[in-house]
mmCIF file of C-alpha atoms in Angstrom:
data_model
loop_
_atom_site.group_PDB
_atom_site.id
_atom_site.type_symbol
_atom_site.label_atom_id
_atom_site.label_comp_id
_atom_site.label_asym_id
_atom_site.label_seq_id
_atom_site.Cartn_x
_atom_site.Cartn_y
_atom_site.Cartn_z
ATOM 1 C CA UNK A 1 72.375 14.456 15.589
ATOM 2 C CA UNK A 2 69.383 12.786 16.967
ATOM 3 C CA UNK A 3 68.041 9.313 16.175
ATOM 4 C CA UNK A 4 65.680 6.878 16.977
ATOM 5 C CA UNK A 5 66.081 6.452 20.624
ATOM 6 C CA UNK A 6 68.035 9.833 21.505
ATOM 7 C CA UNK A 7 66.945 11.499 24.476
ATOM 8 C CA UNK A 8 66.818 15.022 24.413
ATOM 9 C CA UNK A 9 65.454 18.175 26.684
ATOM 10 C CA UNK A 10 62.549 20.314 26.485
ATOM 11 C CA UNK A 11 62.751 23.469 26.460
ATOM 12 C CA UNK A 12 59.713 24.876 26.293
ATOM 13 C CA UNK A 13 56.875 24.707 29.239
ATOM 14 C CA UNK A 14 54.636 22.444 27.261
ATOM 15 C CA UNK A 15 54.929 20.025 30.360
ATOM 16 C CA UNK A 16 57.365 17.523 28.911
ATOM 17 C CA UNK A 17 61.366 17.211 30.147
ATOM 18 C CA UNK A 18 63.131 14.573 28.629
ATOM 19 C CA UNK A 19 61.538 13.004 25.142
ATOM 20 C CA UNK A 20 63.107 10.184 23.438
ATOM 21 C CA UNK A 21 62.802 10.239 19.757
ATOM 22 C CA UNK A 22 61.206 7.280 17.541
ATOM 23 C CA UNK A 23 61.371 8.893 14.058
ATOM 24 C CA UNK A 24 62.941 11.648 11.993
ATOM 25 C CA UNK A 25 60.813 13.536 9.702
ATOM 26 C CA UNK A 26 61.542 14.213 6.187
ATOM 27 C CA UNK A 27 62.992 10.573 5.751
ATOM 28 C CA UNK A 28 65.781 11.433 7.053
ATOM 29 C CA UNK A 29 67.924 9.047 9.684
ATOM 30 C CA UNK A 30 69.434 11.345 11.655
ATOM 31 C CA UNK A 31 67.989 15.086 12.496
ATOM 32 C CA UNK A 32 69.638 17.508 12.886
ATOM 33 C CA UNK A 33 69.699 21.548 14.344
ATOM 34 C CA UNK A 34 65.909 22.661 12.669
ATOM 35 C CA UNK A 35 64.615 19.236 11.741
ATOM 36 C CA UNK A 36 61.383 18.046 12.919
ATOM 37 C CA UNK A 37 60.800 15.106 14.745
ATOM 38 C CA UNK A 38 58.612 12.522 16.613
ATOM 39 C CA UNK A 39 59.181 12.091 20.098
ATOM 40 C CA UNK A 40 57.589 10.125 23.017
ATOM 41 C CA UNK A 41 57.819 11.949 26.433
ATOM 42 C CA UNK A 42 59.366 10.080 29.016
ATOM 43 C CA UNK A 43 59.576 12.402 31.894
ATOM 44 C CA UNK A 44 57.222 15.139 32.416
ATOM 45 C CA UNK A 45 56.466 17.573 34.835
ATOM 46 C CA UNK A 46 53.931 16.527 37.408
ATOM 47 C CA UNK A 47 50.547 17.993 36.228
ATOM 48 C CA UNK A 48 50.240 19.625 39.656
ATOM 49 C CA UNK A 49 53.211 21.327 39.887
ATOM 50 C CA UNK A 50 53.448 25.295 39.211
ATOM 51 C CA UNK A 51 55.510 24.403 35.845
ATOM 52 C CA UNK A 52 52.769 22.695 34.142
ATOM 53 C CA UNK A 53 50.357 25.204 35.106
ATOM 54 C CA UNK A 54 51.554 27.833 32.383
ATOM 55 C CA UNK A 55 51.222 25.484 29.672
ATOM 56 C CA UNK A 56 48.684 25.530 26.812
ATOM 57 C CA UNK A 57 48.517 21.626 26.451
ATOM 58 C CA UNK A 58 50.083 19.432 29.462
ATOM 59 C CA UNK A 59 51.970 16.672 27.777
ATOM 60 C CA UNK A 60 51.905 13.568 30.465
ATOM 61 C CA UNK A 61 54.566 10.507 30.062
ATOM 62 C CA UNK A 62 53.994 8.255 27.367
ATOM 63 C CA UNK A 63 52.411 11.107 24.961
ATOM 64 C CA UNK A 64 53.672 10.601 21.635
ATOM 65 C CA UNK A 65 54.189 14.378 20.097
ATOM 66 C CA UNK A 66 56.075 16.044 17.476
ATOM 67 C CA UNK A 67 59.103 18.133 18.409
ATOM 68 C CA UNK A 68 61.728 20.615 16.452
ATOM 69 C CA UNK A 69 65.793 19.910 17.488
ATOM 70 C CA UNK A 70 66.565 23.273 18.704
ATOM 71 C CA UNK A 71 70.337 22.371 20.127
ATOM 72 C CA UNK A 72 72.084 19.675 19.034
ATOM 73 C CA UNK A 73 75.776 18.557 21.011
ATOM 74 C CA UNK A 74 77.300 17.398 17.382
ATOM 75 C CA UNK A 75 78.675 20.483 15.498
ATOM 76 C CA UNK A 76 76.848 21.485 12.394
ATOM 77 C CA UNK A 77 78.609 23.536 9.853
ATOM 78 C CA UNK A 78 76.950 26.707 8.809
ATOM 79 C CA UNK A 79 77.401 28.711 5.398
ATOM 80 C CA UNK A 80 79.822 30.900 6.111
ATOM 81 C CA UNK A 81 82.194 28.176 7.168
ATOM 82 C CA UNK A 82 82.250 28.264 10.852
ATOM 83 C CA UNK A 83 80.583 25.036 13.296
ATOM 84 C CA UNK A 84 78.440 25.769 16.364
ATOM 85 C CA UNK A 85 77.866 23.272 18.595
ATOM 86 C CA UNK A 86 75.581 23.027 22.449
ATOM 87 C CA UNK A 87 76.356 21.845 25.545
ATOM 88 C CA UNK A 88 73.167 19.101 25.198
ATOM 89 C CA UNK A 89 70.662 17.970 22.346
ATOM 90 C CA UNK A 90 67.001 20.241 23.486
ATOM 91 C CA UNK A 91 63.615 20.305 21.752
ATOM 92 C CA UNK A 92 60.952 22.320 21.529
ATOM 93 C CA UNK A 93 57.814 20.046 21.303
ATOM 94 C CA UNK A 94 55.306 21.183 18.365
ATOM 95 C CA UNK A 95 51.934 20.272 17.512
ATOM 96 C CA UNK A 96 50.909 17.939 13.986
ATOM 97 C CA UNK A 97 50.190 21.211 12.125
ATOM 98 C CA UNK A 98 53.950 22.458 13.255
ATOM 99 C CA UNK A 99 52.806 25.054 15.911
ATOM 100 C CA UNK A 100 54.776 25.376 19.354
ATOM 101 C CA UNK A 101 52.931 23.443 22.075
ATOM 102 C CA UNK A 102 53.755 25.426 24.769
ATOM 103 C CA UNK A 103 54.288 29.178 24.882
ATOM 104 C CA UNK A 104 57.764 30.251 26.458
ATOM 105 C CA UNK A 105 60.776 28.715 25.233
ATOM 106 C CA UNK A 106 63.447 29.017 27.693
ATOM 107 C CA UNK A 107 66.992 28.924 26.982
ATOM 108 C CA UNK A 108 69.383 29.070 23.752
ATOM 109 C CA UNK A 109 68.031 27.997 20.497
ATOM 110 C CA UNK A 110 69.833 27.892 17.237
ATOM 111 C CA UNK A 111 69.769 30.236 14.334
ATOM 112 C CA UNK A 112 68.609 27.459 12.449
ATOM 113 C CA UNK A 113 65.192 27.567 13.612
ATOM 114 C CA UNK A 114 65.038 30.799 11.743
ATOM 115 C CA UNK A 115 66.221 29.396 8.806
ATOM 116 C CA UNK A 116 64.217 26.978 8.240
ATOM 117 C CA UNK A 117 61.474 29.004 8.677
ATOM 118 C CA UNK A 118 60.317 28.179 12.264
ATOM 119 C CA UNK A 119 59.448 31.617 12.691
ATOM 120 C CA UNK A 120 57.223 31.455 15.754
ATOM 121 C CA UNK A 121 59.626 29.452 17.654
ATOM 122 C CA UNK A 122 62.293 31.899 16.811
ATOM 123 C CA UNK A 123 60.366 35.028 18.023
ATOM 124 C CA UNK A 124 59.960 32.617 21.251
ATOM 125 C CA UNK A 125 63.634 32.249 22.034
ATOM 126 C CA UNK A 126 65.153 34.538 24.372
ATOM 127 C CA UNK A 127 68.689 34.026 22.916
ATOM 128 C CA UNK A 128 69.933 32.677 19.590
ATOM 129 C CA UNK A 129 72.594 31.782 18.062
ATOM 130 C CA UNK B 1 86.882 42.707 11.374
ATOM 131 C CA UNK B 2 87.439 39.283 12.288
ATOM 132 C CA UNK B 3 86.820 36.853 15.334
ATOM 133 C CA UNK B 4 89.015 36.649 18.043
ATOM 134 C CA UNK B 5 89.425 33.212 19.438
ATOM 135 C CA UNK B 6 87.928 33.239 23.660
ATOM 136 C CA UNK B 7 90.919 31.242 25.027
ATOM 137 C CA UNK B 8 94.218 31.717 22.902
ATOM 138 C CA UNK B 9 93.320 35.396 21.949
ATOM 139 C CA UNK B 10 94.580 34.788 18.340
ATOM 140 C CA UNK B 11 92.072 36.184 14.862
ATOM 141 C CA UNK B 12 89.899 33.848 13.815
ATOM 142 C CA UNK B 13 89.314 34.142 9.636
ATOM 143 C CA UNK B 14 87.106 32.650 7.850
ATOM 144 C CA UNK B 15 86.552 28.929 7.865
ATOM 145 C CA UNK B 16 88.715 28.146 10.800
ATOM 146 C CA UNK B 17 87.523 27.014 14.504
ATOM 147 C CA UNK B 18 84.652 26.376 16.273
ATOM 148 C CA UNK B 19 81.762 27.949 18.259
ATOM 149 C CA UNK B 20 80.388 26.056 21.359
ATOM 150 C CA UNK B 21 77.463 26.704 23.237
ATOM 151 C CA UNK B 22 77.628 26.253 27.174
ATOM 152 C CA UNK B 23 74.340 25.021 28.108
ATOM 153 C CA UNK B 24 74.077 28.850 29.994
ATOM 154 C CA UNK B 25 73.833 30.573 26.402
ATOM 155 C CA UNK B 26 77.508 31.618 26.972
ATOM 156 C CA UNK B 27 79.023 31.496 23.263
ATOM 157 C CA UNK B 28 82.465 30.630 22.744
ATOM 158 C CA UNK B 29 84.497 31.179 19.939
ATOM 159 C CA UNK B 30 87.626 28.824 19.500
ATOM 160 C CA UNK B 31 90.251 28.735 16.911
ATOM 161 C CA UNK B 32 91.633 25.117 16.830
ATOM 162 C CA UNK B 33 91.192 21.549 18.820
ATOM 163 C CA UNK B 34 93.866 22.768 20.829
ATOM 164 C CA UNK B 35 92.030 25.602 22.197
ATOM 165 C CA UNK B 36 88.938 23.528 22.327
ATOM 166 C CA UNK B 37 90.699 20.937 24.145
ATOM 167 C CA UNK B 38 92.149 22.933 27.160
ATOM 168 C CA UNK B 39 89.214 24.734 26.969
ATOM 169 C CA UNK B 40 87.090 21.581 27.552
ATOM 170 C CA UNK B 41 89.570 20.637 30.160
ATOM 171 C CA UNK B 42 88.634 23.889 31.782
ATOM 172 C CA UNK B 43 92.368 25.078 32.008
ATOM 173 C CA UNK B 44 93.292 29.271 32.315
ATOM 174 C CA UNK B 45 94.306 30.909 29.427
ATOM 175 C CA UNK B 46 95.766 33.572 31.947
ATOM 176 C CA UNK B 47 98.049 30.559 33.026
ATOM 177 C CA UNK B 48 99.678 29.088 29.262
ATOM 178 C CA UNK B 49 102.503 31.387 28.608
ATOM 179 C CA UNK B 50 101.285 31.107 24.741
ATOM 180 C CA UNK B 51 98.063 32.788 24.872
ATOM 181 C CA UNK B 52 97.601 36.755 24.785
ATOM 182 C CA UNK B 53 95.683 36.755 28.104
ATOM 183 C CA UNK B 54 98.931 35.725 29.478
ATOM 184 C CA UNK B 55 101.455 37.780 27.592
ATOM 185 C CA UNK B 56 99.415 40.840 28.636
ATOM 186 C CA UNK B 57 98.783 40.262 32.333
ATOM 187 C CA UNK B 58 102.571 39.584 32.507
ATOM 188 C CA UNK B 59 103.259 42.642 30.106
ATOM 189 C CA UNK B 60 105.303 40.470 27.693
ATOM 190 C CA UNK B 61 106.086 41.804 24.648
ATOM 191 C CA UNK B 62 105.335 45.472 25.829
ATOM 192 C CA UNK B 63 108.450 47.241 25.016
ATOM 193 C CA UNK B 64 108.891 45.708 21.262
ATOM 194 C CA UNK B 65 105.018 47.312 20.356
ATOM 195 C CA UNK B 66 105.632 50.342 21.561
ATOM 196 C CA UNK B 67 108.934 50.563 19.589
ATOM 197 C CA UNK B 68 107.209 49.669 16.090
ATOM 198 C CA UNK B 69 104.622 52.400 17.029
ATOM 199 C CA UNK B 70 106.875 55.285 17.041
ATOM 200 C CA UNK B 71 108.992 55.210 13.695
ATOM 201 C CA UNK B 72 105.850 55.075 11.435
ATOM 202 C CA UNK B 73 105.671 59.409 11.076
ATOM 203 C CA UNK B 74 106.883 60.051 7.423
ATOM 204 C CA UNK B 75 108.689 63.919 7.145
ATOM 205 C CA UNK B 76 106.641 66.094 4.335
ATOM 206 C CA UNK B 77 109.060 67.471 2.085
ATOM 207 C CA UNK B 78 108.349 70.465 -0.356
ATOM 208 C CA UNK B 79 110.190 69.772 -4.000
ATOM 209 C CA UNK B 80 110.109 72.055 -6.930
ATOM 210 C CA UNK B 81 107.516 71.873 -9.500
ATOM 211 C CA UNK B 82 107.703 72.699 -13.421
ATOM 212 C CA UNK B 83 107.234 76.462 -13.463
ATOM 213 C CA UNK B 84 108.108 77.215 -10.002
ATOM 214 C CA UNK B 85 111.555 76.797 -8.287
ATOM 215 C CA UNK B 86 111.758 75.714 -4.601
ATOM 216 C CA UNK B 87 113.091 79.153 -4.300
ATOM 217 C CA UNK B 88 109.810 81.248 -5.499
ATOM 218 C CA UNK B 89 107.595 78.547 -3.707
ATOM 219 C CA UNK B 90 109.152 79.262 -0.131
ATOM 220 C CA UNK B 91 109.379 82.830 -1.097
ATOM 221 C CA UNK B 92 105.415 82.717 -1.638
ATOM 222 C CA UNK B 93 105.056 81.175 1.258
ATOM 223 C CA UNK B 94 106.614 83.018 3.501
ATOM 224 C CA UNK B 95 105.154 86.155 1.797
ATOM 225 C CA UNK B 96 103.929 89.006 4.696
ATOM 226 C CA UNK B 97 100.282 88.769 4.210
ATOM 227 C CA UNK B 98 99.686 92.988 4.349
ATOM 228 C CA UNK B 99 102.564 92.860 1.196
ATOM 229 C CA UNK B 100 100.312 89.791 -0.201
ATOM 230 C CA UNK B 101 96.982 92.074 0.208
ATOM 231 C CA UNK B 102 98.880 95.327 -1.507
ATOM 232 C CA UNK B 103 99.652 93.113 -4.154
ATOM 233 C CA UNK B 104 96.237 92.098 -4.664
ATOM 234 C CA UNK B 105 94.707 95.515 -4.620
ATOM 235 C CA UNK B 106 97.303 96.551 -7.105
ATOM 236 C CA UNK B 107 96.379 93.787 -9.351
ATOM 237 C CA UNK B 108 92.430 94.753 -8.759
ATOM 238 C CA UNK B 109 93.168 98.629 -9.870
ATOM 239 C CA UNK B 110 95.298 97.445 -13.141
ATOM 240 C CA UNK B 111 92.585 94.689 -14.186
ATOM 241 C CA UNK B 112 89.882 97.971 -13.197
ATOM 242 C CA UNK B 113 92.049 100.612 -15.681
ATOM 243 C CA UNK B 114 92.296 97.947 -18.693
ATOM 244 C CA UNK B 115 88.637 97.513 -18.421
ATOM 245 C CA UNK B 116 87.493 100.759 -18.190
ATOM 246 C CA UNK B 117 89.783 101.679 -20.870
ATOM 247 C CA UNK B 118 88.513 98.775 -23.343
ATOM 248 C CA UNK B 119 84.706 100.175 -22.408
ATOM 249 C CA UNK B 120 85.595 103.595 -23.168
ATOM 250 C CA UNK B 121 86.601 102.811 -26.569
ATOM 251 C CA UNK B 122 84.299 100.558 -27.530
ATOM 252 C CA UNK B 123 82.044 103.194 -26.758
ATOM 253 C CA UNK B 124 83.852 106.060 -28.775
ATOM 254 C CA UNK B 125 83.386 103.631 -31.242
ATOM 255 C CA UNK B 126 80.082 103.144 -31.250
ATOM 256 C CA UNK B 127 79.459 106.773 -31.170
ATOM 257 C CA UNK B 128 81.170 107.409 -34.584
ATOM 258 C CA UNK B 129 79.168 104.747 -36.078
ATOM 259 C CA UNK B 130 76.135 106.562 -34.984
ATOM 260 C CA UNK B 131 77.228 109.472 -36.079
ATOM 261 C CA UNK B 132 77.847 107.994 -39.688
ATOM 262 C CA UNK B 133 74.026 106.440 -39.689
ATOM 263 C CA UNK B 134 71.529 109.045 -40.598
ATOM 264 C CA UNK B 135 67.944 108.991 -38.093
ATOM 265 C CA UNK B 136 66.494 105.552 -36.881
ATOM 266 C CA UNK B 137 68.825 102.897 -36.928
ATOM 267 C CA UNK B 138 67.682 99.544 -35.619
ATOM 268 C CA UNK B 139 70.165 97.619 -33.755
ATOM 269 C CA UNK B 140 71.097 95.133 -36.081
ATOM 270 C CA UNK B 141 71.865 97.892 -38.509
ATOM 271 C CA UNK B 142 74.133 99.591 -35.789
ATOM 272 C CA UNK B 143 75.785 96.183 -36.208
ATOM 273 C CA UNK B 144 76.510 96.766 -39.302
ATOM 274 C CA UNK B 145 73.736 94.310 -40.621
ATOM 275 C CA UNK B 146 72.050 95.573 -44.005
ATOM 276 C CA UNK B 147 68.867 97.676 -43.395
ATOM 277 C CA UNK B 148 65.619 96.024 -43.688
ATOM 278 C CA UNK B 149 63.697 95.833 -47.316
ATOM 279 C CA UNK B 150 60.622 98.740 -46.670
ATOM 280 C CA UNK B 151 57.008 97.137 -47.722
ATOM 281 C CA UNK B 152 55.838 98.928 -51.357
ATOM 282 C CA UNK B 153 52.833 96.648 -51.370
ATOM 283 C CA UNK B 154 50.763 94.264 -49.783
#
């Protein structure tokens, strides 16, 4: 359940950490697990450092990108009844076109991803659920 | 096969709890806020006398399962059917199988003589037709068919 000013991880080694988002895609108000969004990074990983290094495109503070909710801490019902929820809110920052920024996503990401057809980012996740 | 709730133990069926995600991909499945909220609280299961992590390591409960296991063994017993007593059933049963074999073989020779005897008279049989007919008989005429019309022109 993110919204204009929610703060959320990165979890991918595009060079951003923490984004806060300014808009929800889709005219929506509130996104959701597999909803696209636009973010501004606030804290990013120094463009020295060995993190940054991997990355395809470093994203520096104050970059405005575009970003797809991978966890979200509100629970979110799925079809066959049951509600998954995450420890935190994480995103996984995307280009205009809707292709993954970096290219290793590290940590959990939701089934949803799948499901709404972010295929690439799915094949990227080492775990989902 | 259904869920099984992480903390209380208890099925989950459709449509009932909640999975949470630890932030170390760790899954949880829980059946009800109850769980979720000693879960949350990070309390034991293995220390609320209600949940089945509990009743086992303190072997609660042992003696009554083991009970309900043993009476479920149903006896087979043999009744008479239409057109065979109990009586001729058990005696079939517990028929030696070298009488069981004579009997057999004894069948095999009678079945042997009635067919042999049926072939030798359908043979004698066919013999006196033959003999009846005069020179070349086709076959369907041995059948007793009428004989075929002869040509007289073309």
């Amino acid at each position: 359940m993110l919204l204009l000013k929610s703060l959320a991880k990165v979890i991918d080694n595009s060079g951003a950490l923490v984004v806060e988002v300014i808009n929800v895609m889709g005219g929506m108000r509130v996104a959701s697990l597999g909803d696209e969004v636009v973010c501004v990074v606030k804290k990013a990983r120094a463009a020295t450092s060995d993190g940054a290094a991997n990355a395809v495109s470093k994203l520096k503070k104050g970059d405005v990108a575009r970003a797809l909710v991978v966890r979200a801490a509100q629970r979110v019902r799925r079809l066959d009844g049951t509600f998954v929820k995450f420890d935190d809110n994480a995103v996984v920052m995307l280009s205009k076109q809707g292709a993954p920024l970096g290219n290793r996503v590290l940590g959990v990401v939701a089934l949803e991803a799948r499901q709404k057809r972010w295929a690439k980012i799915a094949s990227l996740a080492p775990k989902m659920v | 096969m259904g869920m099984i709730c992480n903390f209380s133990g208890f099925k989950i069926y459709p449509g009932h709890g909640k999975t949470f995600v630890k932030s170390d991909s760790r899954s949880y499945r829980l059946l009800n806020g109850k769980c979720e909220s000693l879960f949350l609280q990070r309390k034991k299961p293995s220390k609320l006398s209600w949940t089945i992590v509990f009743r086992r390591l303190h072997k609660k409960g042992q003696a009554e399962e083991a009970a309900k296991k043993r009476t479920r063994r149903t006896v087979k017993a043999q009744r008479a059917v239409v057109g065979a007593t109990l009586d001729s059933i058990k005696a079939k049963k517990n028929q030696k199988p070298e009488i069981r074999a004579s009997l057999r073989q004894a069948a095999v020779a009678k079945s042997k003589d009635a067919k042999k005897a049926a072939q030798d008279k359908k043979k004698a049989e066919l013999t006196k037709v033959k003999a009846a007919q005069k020179g070349n008989v086709s076959k369907q005429q041995m059948k007793g068919a009428a004989p075929k019309v002869q040509a007289k022109s073309r």
